[in-house]
Coordinates of C-alpha atoms in Angstrom, one line a residue:
Chain A
M92 CA 84.7 108.1 143.0
P93 CA 82.8 106.3 141.8
M94 CA 84.3 106.4 137.7
A95 CA 81.0 104.9 134.4
P96 CA 83.2 101.5 133.7
R97 CA 85.2 102.2 130.5
P98 CA 83.6 100.8 127.6
V99 CA 84.1 97.0 126.6
D100 CA 84.8 98.0 122.7
A101 CA 87.6 98.2 120.3
R102 CA 88.1 102.0 120.5
E103 CA 91.2 104.0 121.2
R104 CA 91.5 107.6 122.2
F105 CA 93.8 109.8 120.6
E106 CA 94.5 113.1 122.2
T107 CA 96.3 115.6 119.8
P108 CA 98.3 118.9 120.1
E109 CA 94.8 120.8 118.7
N110 CA 93.6 120.4 121.8
V111 CA 90.7 118.0 120.0
W112 CA 90.1 114.0 120.5
F113 CA 90.2 111.7 117.9
D114 CA 88.6 108.1 117.2
V115 CA 90.6 104.9 116.3
R116 CA 90.1 101.4 115.6
L117 CA 92.2 98.9 117.4
A118 CA 93.5 95.4 114.9
G119 CA 92.7 92.3 117.3
P120 CA 94.7 89.2 117.0
A121 CA 91.7 87.5 114.0
V122 CA 93.2 90.5 111.8
R123 CA 97.2 90.5 112.6
M124 CA 97.5 87.3 111.9
G125 CA 95.8 87.6 109.0
A126 CA 98.5 90.3 107.9
Y127 CA 101.1 88.0 109.0
L128 CA 100.4 85.2 106.7
I129 CA 100.4 87.9 103.6
D130 CA 103.9 88.6 105.0
F131 CA 104.7 84.7 105.3
L132 CA 103.3 84.0 101.7
L133 CA 105.1 87.4 100.4
R134 CA 108.7 86.8 102.0
L135 CA 107.8 83.2 100.2
L136 CA 107.5 84.6 96.8
A137 CA 110.9 86.6 97.1
F138 CA 112.9 84.4 98.2
F139 CA 111.5 81.7 95.5
V140 CA 111.9 84.6 93.2
A141 CA 115.3 85.0 94.4
L142 CA 116.4 81.3 93.9
I143 CA 115.1 81.3 90.9
I144 CA 117.2 84.6 90.4
V145 CA 119.9 82.7 90.8
G146 CA 118.9 79.4 89.3
I147 CA 119.8 81.2 86.5
F148 CA 123.5 83.0 87.0
I149 CA 124.4 80.3 88.5
T150 CA 127.1 78.3 86.3
D151 CA 129.8 75.5 87.4
S152 CA 132.2 76.7 88.7
Q153 CA 132.4 76.5 92.4
T154 CA 133.2 80.2 92.8
A155 CA 129.6 81.3 91.3
R156 CA 127.8 78.5 93.6
G157 CA 129.3 79.0 96.8
F158 CA 128.0 82.7 96.3
A159 CA 124.7 81.8 95.3
E160 CA 124.9 79.9 98.6
G161 CA 126.2 82.8 100.8
F162 CA 123.5 85.4 98.9
T163 CA 121.0 82.7 99.4
I164 CA 121.4 82.7 102.8
V165 CA 121.6 85.6 103.6
S166 CA 117.8 86.5 101.9
L167 CA 116.6 84.3 103.9
F168 CA 117.7 86.6 107.1
A169 CA 117.2 89.6 105.6
L170 CA 113.9 88.3 104.8
E171 CA 112.9 87.0 108.7
W172 CA 114.9 89.1 110.8
C173 CA 114.9 92.4 108.3
Y174 CA 111.6 93.0 106.1
P175 CA 109.3 93.7 108.7
W176 CA 111.0 95.7 110.1
F177 CA 112.5 97.6 106.8
F178 CA 109.1 97.9 106.4
E179 CA 107.8 100.2 109.3
A180 CA 110.3 102.1 109.8
F181 CA 110.1 102.9 106.4
R182 CA 106.3 103.1 105.6
S183 CA 105.2 104.5 108.4
G184 CA 103.7 101.2 109.7
R185 CA 102.3 99.7 107.0
T186 CA 104.2 96.3 106.2
P187 CA 102.8 94.6 102.0
G188 CA 100.9 91.9 104.6
K189 CA 99.2 95.3 107.2
S190 CA 98.2 97.4 104.2
V191 CA 96.5 94.9 102.0
L192 CA 94.3 94.4 105.4
G193 CA 94.6 98.1 105.7
I194 CA 95.7 97.9 109.8
R195 CA 99.4 99.8 110.1
V196 CA 101.2 100.1 113.6
V197 CA 101.7 103.6 115.6
R198 CA 102.9 104.6 118.6
V199 CA 100.3 104.5 121.9
G200 CA 100.2 108.0 121.6
G201 CA 98.9 107.7 117.6
Y202 CA 102.4 109.5 116.4
P203 CA 104.1 106.9 113.6
L204 CA 106.9 105.1 114.4
G205 CA 110.2 105.9 114.9
F206 CA 113.2 103.1 113.4
R207 CA 114.0 102.0 117.8
E208 CA 110.5 101.3 118.3
A209 CA 110.4 99.6 115.1
M210 CA 113.6 97.3 115.7
L211 CA 112.7 96.5 119.3
R212 CA 109.3 95.3 118.6
N213 CA 110.8 92.4 115.4
L214 CA 113.4 91.6 117.9
L215 CA 110.8 91.1 120.8
R216 CA 109.1 88.8 117.6
A217 CA 111.9 86.3 118.8
V218 CA 110.2 85.3 122.5
D219 CA 106.8 85.7 120.8
S220 CA 107.0 83.7 118.4
L221 CA 107.1 80.8 121.7
P222 CA 106.4 78.3 122.4
F223 CA 104.8 78.0 119.2
G224 CA 103.1 79.7 116.9
Y225 CA 103.5 82.8 118.1
G226 CA 101.9 81.2 122.1
I227 CA 103.5 84.2 123.9
G228 CA 101.9 87.3 121.5
L229 CA 99.1 85.9 121.1
V230 CA 98.4 85.1 124.6
T231 CA 99.7 89.2 125.4
T232 CA 97.4 90.7 122.3
L233 CA 94.4 88.9 124.9
A234 CA 95.5 90.0 128.0
T235 CA 96.8 94.1 127.6
R236 CA 93.4 96.7 126.7
R237 CA 95.3 97.8 123.8
F238 CA 96.3 94.1 121.8
Q239 CA 99.5 94.7 122.5
R240 CA 101.6 91.7 121.9
L241 CA 105.4 91.6 123.7
G242 CA 107.2 93.0 121.3
D243 CA 104.0 95.9 121.0
I244 CA 104.7 96.5 125.1
L245 CA 108.2 97.0 124.9
A246 CA 108.5 99.3 122.2
G247 CA 105.3 101.5 123.6
T248 CA 103.3 100.4 119.8
I249 CA 100.1 99.6 118.3
V250 CA 97.7 98.2 115.7
I251 CA 95.1 100.5 114.4
R252 CA 92.8 99.9 111.4
D253 CA 93.7 102.7 108.5
E254 CA 90.3 103.7 107.6
Q255 CA 90.8 105.6 104.3
A256 CA 87.3 108.1 103.2
R257 CA 84.6 105.9 103.0
R258 CA 82.0 107.2 100.7
R259 CA 78.9 109.1 103.1
V260 CA 76.3 106.9 102.4
P261 CA 73.2 109.0 102.4
F262 CA 71.0 107.8 105.0
L263 CA 67.3 108.0 103.4
A264 CA 65.5 104.9 101.8
S265 CA 65.4 104.3 98.5
R266 CA 61.5 105.8 98.4
P267 CA 62.4 108.8 100.1
A268 CA 59.7 109.5 102.6
E269 CA 57.3 112.8 101.5
P270 CA 57.0 116.3 103.9
L271 CA 54.9 116.6 106.2
S272 CA 52.4 119.1 105.2
I273 CA 51.2 122.4 106.7
A274 CA 47.8 121.0 107.6
E275 CA 48.9 117.9 109.1
R276 CA 51.3 120.0 111.5
T277 CA 48.6 122.6 112.7
S278 CA 51.0 124.0 115.8
G279 CA 52.9 125.4 113.5
W280 CA 56.3 124.3 115.8
R281 CA 59.7 123.6 114.2
P282 CA 61.9 120.3 116.7
P283 CA 64.9 122.0 118.3
E284 CA 68.0 121.0 116.6
R285 CA 69.1 117.9 118.6
V286 CA 65.1 115.4 117.7
I287 CA 66.0 116.2 113.9
V288 CA 69.7 114.9 115.2
L289 CA 68.0 112.2 117.0
L290 CA 65.8 111.3 114.3
E291 CA 68.6 111.2 111.4
R292 CA 70.3 108.1 113.2
F293 CA 67.5 107.0 114.0
A294 CA 66.7 106.7 110.7
R295 CA 70.6 105.5 110.1
T296 CA 70.1 103.0 112.8
R297 CA 67.3 102.0 111.3
A298 CA 68.1 99.3 108.3
K299 CA 69.6 97.9 111.2
L300 CA 67.6 96.4 113.1
H301 CA 64.6 94.1 113.1
P302 CA 61.5 96.3 111.3
A303 CA 59.6 95.4 114.3
R304 CA 62.2 96.7 117.2
A305 CA 62.2 100.0 114.5
E306 CA 58.8 100.4 114.6
E307 CA 58.8 100.1 119.0
I308 CA 61.5 102.8 119.3
A309 CA 59.9 105.0 116.5
R310 CA 56.7 104.5 118.7
A311 CA 58.3 106.1 121.4
L312 CA 59.3 109.3 119.5
A313 CA 56.6 109.5 117.8
A314 CA 54.2 110.0 119.7
P315 CA 55.4 113.0 122.2
L316 CA 56.5 114.3 118.0
A317 CA 52.6 114.3 116.6
E318 CA 52.0 115.8 119.6
R319 CA 54.0 118.6 119.3
L320 CA 53.7 119.5 115.9
G321 CA 48.9 118.8 116.3
A322 CA 49.7 116.4 114.0
D323 CA 47.2 113.5 113.6
L324 CA 47.5 110.9 116.5
S325 CA 45.7 108.5 114.8
F326 CA 48.6 105.5 114.2
V327 CA 49.0 105.9 117.8
E328 CA 45.8 103.6 118.9
P329 CA 46.9 100.5 117.3
A330 CA 50.2 100.8 118.8
V331 CA 48.8 100.7 122.1
A332 CA 46.7 98.3 122.0
S333 CA 49.4 96.0 119.4
R334 CA 51.6 96.6 122.6
S335 CA 49.6 93.5 124.4
R336 CA 50.2 91.5 121.5
R337 CA 53.6 89.3 121.2
G338 CA 56.1 91.3 119.3
S339 CA 54.2 91.1 115.9
E340 CA 56.9 89.2 113.5
S341 CA 55.5 89.8 110.4
E342 CA 55.9 93.5 109.4
G343 CA 53.3 94.9 110.5
S344 CA 52.2 98.3 110.7
Q345 CA 55.0 100.6 110.9
E346 CA 53.4 103.8 111.0
A347 CA 55.5 105.3 113.3
T348 CA 58.6 105.1 111.1
R349 CA 56.6 105.8 108.1
F350 CA 55.2 109.0 111.1
L351 CA 59.1 109.7 112.0
L352 CA 61.0 110.0 108.6
R353 CA 58.3 112.3 106.7
V354 CA 59.1 114.3 110.4
L355 CA 62.7 114.5 109.2
A356 CA 61.8 114.9 105.4
T357 CA 60.5 117.8 106.2
Y358 CA 63.4 119.5 108.7
S359 CA 66.4 117.8 107.7
D360 CA 68.5 120.4 105.6
A361 CA 70.3 117.5 104.5
R362 CA 67.1 116.6 102.1
A363 CA 65.7 119.9 100.9
T364 CA 67.4 121.5 97.8
V365 CA 66.6 123.2 94.8
A366 CA 64.7 120.4 93.0
D367 CA 62.1 119.5 95.9
A368 CA 59.8 121.7 95.0
P369 CA 57.4 120.8 97.5
A370 CA 59.2 120.9 100.1
A371 CA 61.4 123.9 98.3
G372 CA 59.4 126.4 99.7
M373 CA 59.4 125.0 103.0
A374 CA 62.5 125.2 102.9
G375 CA 63.8 127.9 101.6
R376 CA 61.7 130.2 104.1
Y377 CA 62.7 128.0 107.4
A378 CA 66.6 128.4 106.0
A379 CA 65.8 132.6 105.8
W380 CA 64.1 133.0 109.3
T381 CA 66.6 131.0 110.4
E382 CA 69.3 132.7 109.8
G383 CA 67.5 135.8 110.7
S384 CA 68.0 137.5 107.5
A385 CA 66.0 140.3 106.8
S386 CA 65.0 138.7 103.8
G387 CA 61.8 137.9 104.7
P388 CA 60.0 138.4 107.1
P389 CA 58.7 135.3 108.7
P390 CA 55.8 133.1 107.8
S391 CA 54.2 134.8 110.6
V392 CA 54.5 135.6 114.1
A393 CA 52.2 133.0 115.7
S394 CA 55.3 131.2 114.1
T395 CA 57.7 132.7 115.9
E396 CA 56.7 132.9 118.8
S397 CA 56.2 130.0 119.4
Y398 CA 59.5 128.5 118.1
A399 CA 60.8 130.3 121.2
S400 CA 57.5 128.2 123.5
G401 CA 59.0 125.3 121.2
A402 CA 62.2 124.9 122.2
S403 CA 61.3 125.1 126.1
I404 CA 58.0 123.1 125.4
W405 CA 60.4 120.4 124.0
K406 CA 63.0 120.6 127.0
E407 CA 59.2 120.4 129.9
S408 CA 58.6 117.4 127.9
R409 CA 58.3 115.0 131.2
S410 CA 56.4 117.1 133.1
Chain B
M229 CA 75.1 129.2 113.1
N230 CA 73.4 126.4 112.5
R231 CA 74.5 123.4 111.5
A232 CA 73.2 124.2 107.8
R233 CA 75.1 126.8 107.4
F234 CA 77.9 126.0 109.3
L235 CA 78.2 122.7 106.9
E236 CA 77.6 124.6 104.2
E237 CA 80.7 127.0 105.0
R238 CA 83.3 124.8 105.6
R239 CA 82.6 121.7 103.6
P240 CA 85.1 123.4 100.4
A241 CA 87.7 124.1 103.4
W242 CA 87.1 120.3 104.5
K243 CA 87.4 119.2 101.1
R244 CA 90.6 121.2 99.8
L245 CA 92.0 119.4 103.3
E246 CA 91.2 116.1 101.9
E247 CA 93.1 117.2 98.3
L248 CA 96.2 118.3 100.3
L249 CA 96.2 115.1 102.4
R250 CA 95.7 112.7 99.1
A251 CA 98.5 115.3 96.9
A252 CA 100.7 115.0 100.9
R253 CA 101.0 110.5 100.6
G254 CA 100.5 110.1 97.5
P255 CA 103.9 108.4 95.4
R256 CA 105.4 112.0 95.4
G257 CA 104.3 113.3 98.2
R258 CA 105.4 116.5 98.1
L259 CA 104.5 119.5 98.7
R260 CA 104.9 123.3 97.3
G261 CA 106.5 125.4 100.4
E262 CA 102.6 127.7 100.1
E263 CA 100.4 124.3 100.1
V264 CA 101.6 123.2 103.9
S265 CA 101.1 126.1 105.8
E266 CA 97.8 126.2 103.6
L267 CA 97.4 122.7 105.2
G268 CA 98.5 123.7 109.0
R269 CA 95.9 125.8 108.8
L270 CA 92.7 123.8 107.6
F271 CA 94.2 120.6 109.7
R272 CA 93.9 122.6 113.2
E273 CA 90.2 124.6 111.9
A274 CA 89.2 121.2 110.5
C275 CA 90.4 120.3 114.8
Y276 CA 87.7 123.2 115.7
D277 CA 86.1 121.7 113.8
L278 CA 85.6 118.2 115.6
S279 CA 85.1 120.1 118.4
L280 CA 82.3 122.1 117.9
V281 CA 80.3 118.8 116.0
R282 CA 80.7 117.6 119.4
S283 CA 79.7 120.3 121.5
R284 CA 76.7 120.9 120.4
E285 CA 75.7 117.4 119.5
W286 CA 75.4 117.9 115.8
G287 CA 75.1 114.2 114.3
S288 CA 77.7 111.8 115.0
E289 CA 77.5 111.0 111.0
I290 CA 79.0 114.4 110.7
E291 CA 81.1 113.8 114.2
D292 CA 82.5 110.6 112.3
E293 CA 83.2 111.8 108.7
L294 CA 85.1 114.6 110.9
N295 CA 86.7 112.2 113.0
G296 CA 88.1 110.6 110.2
L297 CA 89.6 113.6 108.4
V298 CA 91.5 115.0 111.4
R299 CA 92.6 111.2 112.0
R300 CA 94.4 111.3 108.2
G301 CA 95.7 114.6 109.1
H302 CA 96.6 113.6 112.1
D303 CA 99.2 111.4 110.0
V304 CA 100.3 113.7 107.7
V305 CA 100.8 116.5 110.2
Y306 CA 103.6 114.2 112.3
R307 CA 104.6 112.2 110.3
S308 CA 107.8 110.8 111.4
P309 CA 110.6 112.6 109.9
P310 CA 112.4 111.4 106.5
A311 CA 115.1 109.5 107.3
A312 CA 118.5 111.6 107.1
Q313 CA 120.4 110.6 104.8
G314 CA 124.2 110.0 107.2
S315 CA 122.1 108.6 109.8
L316 CA 123.3 105.0 109.9
L317 CA 126.8 106.2 109.8
R318 CA 126.1 108.0 112.7
F319 CA 124.9 106.0 114.5
F320 CA 127.7 103.1 114.4
A321 CA 130.6 106.3 114.6
I322 CA 128.7 107.9 117.5
D323 CA 125.7 106.8 119.2
F324 CA 126.1 103.2 119.7
P325 CA 129.0 103.4 121.5
R326 CA 128.4 106.1 123.3
T327 CA 124.9 103.8 124.4
L328 CA 127.4 101.1 125.2
R329 CA 129.4 104.0 127.4
E330 CA 125.8 104.9 128.6
Q331 CA 125.6 100.6 129.4
A332 CA 129.3 100.0 130.6
G333 CA 127.7 98.5 133.4
Y334 CA 125.5 96.1 131.6
F335 CA 129.1 96.2 129.0
W336 CA 130.8 93.9 131.6
T337 CA 128.7 92.4 134.0
A338 CA 127.9 90.6 130.4
L339 CA 131.9 90.4 130.3
A340 CA 132.2 88.7 133.3
L341 CA 129.8 86.1 132.3
F342 CA 132.0 85.3 129.4
V343 CA 135.2 85.6 130.6
V344 CA 135.1 84.0 133.4
P345 CA 134.1 80.7 133.2
G346 CA 135.2 80.1 130.2
I347 CA 138.8 80.7 132.0
A348 CA 137.3 78.0 134.8
A349 CA 136.9 75.4 132.0
G350 CA 139.4 75.9 129.9
V351 CA 141.8 76.0 133.1
T352 CA 139.9 72.3 134.2
V353 CA 140.3 70.8 130.1
W354 CA 144.1 71.7 131.6
K355 CA 144.2 70.3 133.9
Y356 CA 142.6 67.1 133.3
P357 CA 142.7 66.1 129.1
D358 CA 140.4 63.7 129.8
S359 CA 137.5 65.8 131.5
A360 CA 136.8 67.7 127.9
V361 CA 134.9 64.6 126.8
R362 CA 132.9 65.6 130.3
L363 CA 131.9 68.9 128.9
L364 CA 131.2 68.7 125.4
P365 CA 129.9 65.8 123.5
A366 CA 132.8 63.6 122.4
D367 CA 131.7 64.6 118.5
M368 CA 131.8 67.6 118.8
L369 CA 135.0 68.0 119.8
E370 CA 136.5 65.8 116.8
Q371 CA 135.1 68.4 115.1
F372 CA 136.8 71.0 115.9
D373 CA 139.5 68.7 115.9
Q374 CA 139.1 68.5 112.0
M375 CA 138.5 71.3 111.5
Y376 CA 142.1 73.5 113.1
P377 CA 144.5 70.5 112.1
E378 CA 148.7 70.3 113.0
L379 CA 149.0 72.7 110.7
P380 CA 147.3 75.7 109.5
Q381 CA 145.7 75.2 106.0
G382 CA 142.7 77.7 103.9
R383 CA 139.5 77.0 102.6
D384 CA 141.2 76.8 98.6
S385 CA 137.8 78.6 97.2
T386 CA 136.4 81.3 97.1
G387 CA 133.0 80.3 96.8
T388 CA 133.0 78.3 99.9
D389 CA 133.9 81.5 101.9
A390 CA 131.4 83.0 100.0
A391 CA 128.6 80.2 101.0
M392 CA 130.7 80.3 105.3
T393 CA 129.9 84.4 105.1
G394 CA 126.0 83.4 104.5
F395 CA 126.4 81.0 107.2
Y396 CA 127.9 82.6 109.3
I397 CA 125.5 86.2 109.1
W398 CA 122.1 83.7 109.1
N399 CA 123.6 81.9 112.3
N400 CA 125.2 84.9 114.3
V401 CA 123.2 87.5 113.5
G402 CA 120.7 85.8 114.9
I403 CA 121.3 83.9 118.0
A404 CA 122.0 86.9 118.6
L405 CA 119.5 89.0 118.1
R406 CA 117.6 85.7 120.1
C407 CA 120.2 86.3 122.9
F408 CA 119.3 90.3 123.1
A409 CA 115.7 89.7 123.0
T410 CA 115.1 86.9 125.9
G411 CA 116.4 89.1 128.0
I412 CA 113.2 90.0 129.0
V413 CA 112.6 86.8 130.7
L414 CA 113.9 88.3 133.5
G415 CA 117.9 88.0 132.3
V416 CA 117.8 84.1 131.4
G417 CA 118.9 83.8 128.2
P418 CA 121.6 86.5 128.6
I419 CA 123.0 85.0 130.9
F420 CA 122.9 81.0 130.1
F421 CA 124.1 82.1 126.5
L422 CA 127.0 84.0 127.5
V423 CA 128.1 81.2 130.0
Q424 CA 127.0 78.7 128.0
N425 CA 129.4 79.8 124.8
S426 CA 131.8 81.0 127.7
I427 CA 132.3 77.1 128.3
V428 CA 132.4 75.7 124.9
F429 CA 135.1 78.2 124.1
G430 CA 137.3 77.6 127.2
V431 CA 136.3 73.5 126.9
V432 CA 137.8 74.0 123.0
A433 CA 140.6 76.0 123.2
A434 CA 142.6 74.6 125.5
H435 CA 141.6 71.1 124.3
L436 CA 143.3 72.5 121.4
M437 CA 146.0 74.1 123.1
K438 CA 147.2 70.6 124.5
L439 CA 146.8 69.0 121.5
G440 CA 149.3 70.9 120.1
R441 CA 147.1 73.2 118.0
A442 CA 146.9 76.4 119.3
E443 CA 148.5 77.8 116.1
S444 CA 146.0 76.8 114.2
F445 CA 143.3 77.3 115.9
F446 CA 144.1 80.4 117.6
S447 CA 145.4 82.5 113.8
F448 CA 142.4 81.4 112.4
V449 CA 140.1 82.7 115.7
V450 CA 142.4 86.2 116.0
G451 CA 140.7 87.9 112.9
H452 CA 137.5 87.9 113.6
A453 CA 137.4 87.5 117.1
A454 CA 137.3 91.3 118.1
F455 CA 134.6 91.9 116.3
E456 CA 132.2 88.5 116.8
L457 CA 133.2 87.7 121.2
T458 CA 133.0 91.6 122.1
A459 CA 129.7 91.9 119.8
I460 CA 128.7 88.0 121.4
V461 CA 129.6 90.4 124.6
I462 CA 127.6 93.4 123.4
A463 CA 124.4 91.4 122.4
G464 CA 124.2 89.8 126.5
A465 CA 124.9 93.1 127.4
G466 CA 121.3 94.1 125.8
G467 CA 119.6 91.7 127.0
L468 CA 120.8 91.9 131.5
I469 CA 119.5 95.6 131.3
L470 CA 115.5 94.3 129.3
G471 CA 116.0 91.7 132.6
H472 CA 117.2 94.1 134.9
A473 CA 115.0 97.1 133.3
I474 CA 112.1 94.0 135.2
L475 CA 113.7 93.7 138.3
H476 CA 115.0 97.0 139.2
P477 CA 112.6 99.6 137.4
G478 CA 114.4 102.3 139.6
N479 CA 111.7 104.9 139.7
Y480 CA 109.5 103.3 136.5
S481 CA 107.0 101.1 136.7
R482 CA 108.3 98.1 135.2
L483 CA 106.7 98.2 131.8
G484 CA 107.9 101.3 131.9
S485 CA 111.2 101.2 132.5
L486 CA 111.3 98.1 130.8
R487 CA 109.8 100.5 127.4
V488 CA 112.1 103.4 128.2
R489 CA 115.8 101.0 128.2
G490 CA 113.9 98.7 125.6
L491 CA 114.3 101.7 123.5
E492 CA 118.1 102.5 124.8
A493 CA 119.1 98.4 124.9
V494 CA 117.5 98.2 121.1
R495 CA 120.7 100.3 119.4
L496 CA 122.9 97.6 121.5
A497 CA 121.5 94.6 120.0
G498 CA 121.6 97.0 115.9
G499 CA 124.9 97.4 116.3
A500 CA 126.5 94.4 118.1
A501 CA 124.2 92.5 114.4
G502 CA 126.4 95.1 112.4
M503 CA 129.4 94.4 114.1
L504 CA 129.0 90.2 113.6
A505 CA 128.0 91.3 110.0
I506 CA 131.6 92.8 109.7
A507 CA 132.9 89.7 111.6
A508 CA 131.2 87.1 109.2
L509 CA 133.2 88.9 106.0
I510 CA 135.8 88.6 108.0
E511 CA 134.7 84.6 108.8
G512 CA 134.0 83.9 105.6
F513 CA 137.2 85.4 103.8
W514 CA 140.1 86.1 105.3
S515 CA 140.2 83.9 108.6
P516 CA 140.2 80.8 106.2
S517 CA 143.0 82.3 104.2
M518 CA 146.1 80.7 102.8
A519 CA 148.0 83.9 104.2
P520 CA 151.2 83.0 106.7
V521 CA 150.8 83.2 110.9
E522 CA 152.8 86.1 111.5
W523 CA 150.7 87.7 109.0
K524 CA 147.1 86.6 111.0
F525 CA 148.1 87.9 114.3
I526 CA 149.5 90.9 113.3
V527 CA 145.9 91.8 111.5
G528 CA 144.9 90.4 114.7
A529 CA 145.9 92.3 116.7
L530 CA 145.4 95.5 114.7
L531 CA 141.1 94.8 114.0
W532 CA 141.6 94.3 118.1
S533 CA 143.0 97.5 118.3
A534 CA 140.4 99.0 117.1
V535 CA 137.9 97.3 117.9
I536 CA 138.2 98.7 121.3
V537 CA 139.7 102.0 120.5
W538 CA 136.1 103.0 117.8
L539 CA 134.0 101.5 121.0
V540 CA 135.7 104.1 124.3
F541 CA 136.9 106.9 121.8
A542 CA 134.3 107.3 119.3
G543 CA 131.7 109.9 119.8
K544 CA 133.5 111.0 123.3
G545 CA 131.8 114.3 125.0
G546 CA 128.3 113.5 124.7
R547 CA 125.0 111.7 125.4
A548 CA 123.5 109.4 122.9
G549 CA 120.6 110.5 120.9

């Protein structure tokens, strides 16, 4: 049975006992190297601090000097072997270097590390760091599916990006598009949920695209939409003409894009607020209508019917 | 239910869940009883919301938001329990000896690798004293000659003792841990390490005995040898487990077998590291002391019995957790 090819990205999917899955992003070798460097510098710093403290308290006596030496060597040992293990075991897989760069170590199933896993993965640094500069570790990281070095493979751990809550960025442009007026929407058809979601996605990714490319995509969506809505299709004509030209370099006309944004502004609930005077009336009525509450009769019998038929028309739009 | 109403209803719950998660992760990290059950309930509801949004295809922005929420909630809800107070003690008193007894086969193999070549080399040097120079570099032999003069002498400063303790910790524990880790290369590392050290010990012991320094040498060594030599063998055994897991995975895949047995073997490495720390203390402070030779042998015998009793009897009658 042919299986869909696995997407080539750095996402890992965890399935939880709540019968839901969620995605995390894996941390690649570059960011892990960076975290290691930060940890290395921190350890160096800690060692110097220890030396300074020892230097303050040292006296000339043989005993004190001996203890100072012993303490120094032991702290060197602890910083080399115990530092990463300690932090990963007691801080849920976050060493200070990893915290700074926003990554952490977890078990393959998405669960936090245990002591043994932390110890095992760090003990194997002795092998991962061969022949020099983590050579074996780097090769294994690049070769495995989940960016695991040898210690990770053995301990069953992976390193993921530990993103905290991102602020929700409003996806509409700084200059909000004005909604379509009734006159422009002659058919009274309301785009179904899926279409609005599609328009939202377009609006969001529009910023990442070249304007001409965005316009190209917009035209594909705008024409059938305008037809269903009974809007003016005049902007389509210049689009047909310009298709013969080899992709406009400049901004060109962004008619289709603007049209889609206006449709989105009309129907998207994310935009509807009480303050938007022109839209509020329509949004309020539509909200009441779709909830089926008895707060008022639907705008017109005709539009109810066309909604029901509009939904099915969209499915048959190919014909 | 439509998307707008769904968002309107569920947003407060998600906000509350975010607050609770932040409190749980925060510096104090403690929630009250009813907050804990509230967190559990909100988390499960958020999981359901995520499934709902996905199945209804209500937009990737909401899906991403909920994905992040569920991820952070999952992290808090399934975090590992805090380390129990006496877990270190429990490890050394129960888990470590149990694991060692369960992996006894590897221990005996490592012991054989550690003892047999040494005895063979020692007998050779005893019969043919000149062969000592062939087996070990001459300057190393001279160094040992100097360390163990005819009459045992102690070090007279605790300062040097402390320094040497630190050195022993750094040197021996590091070597033992490396011996364990290199076991992953099909067990070649530990085998090489055990055999090499065995030969060195055998040659040095026979050489010094031939020179009549036996008393000086053995009185020094017997104290910490109980912990140090045993720990080296145990670390080697751990490395052998790793190598064997790749060669003979049994019912697992090779990687799976490595993982399962590796987690067992790492206990041995941890225990060996602890034993070597103790050995370093003994080697730094007790062994070079000016105590009379008889005392050193008596204490050495006691330490050997203690180690054997501990490893053979501690935590008997149970499986390693």
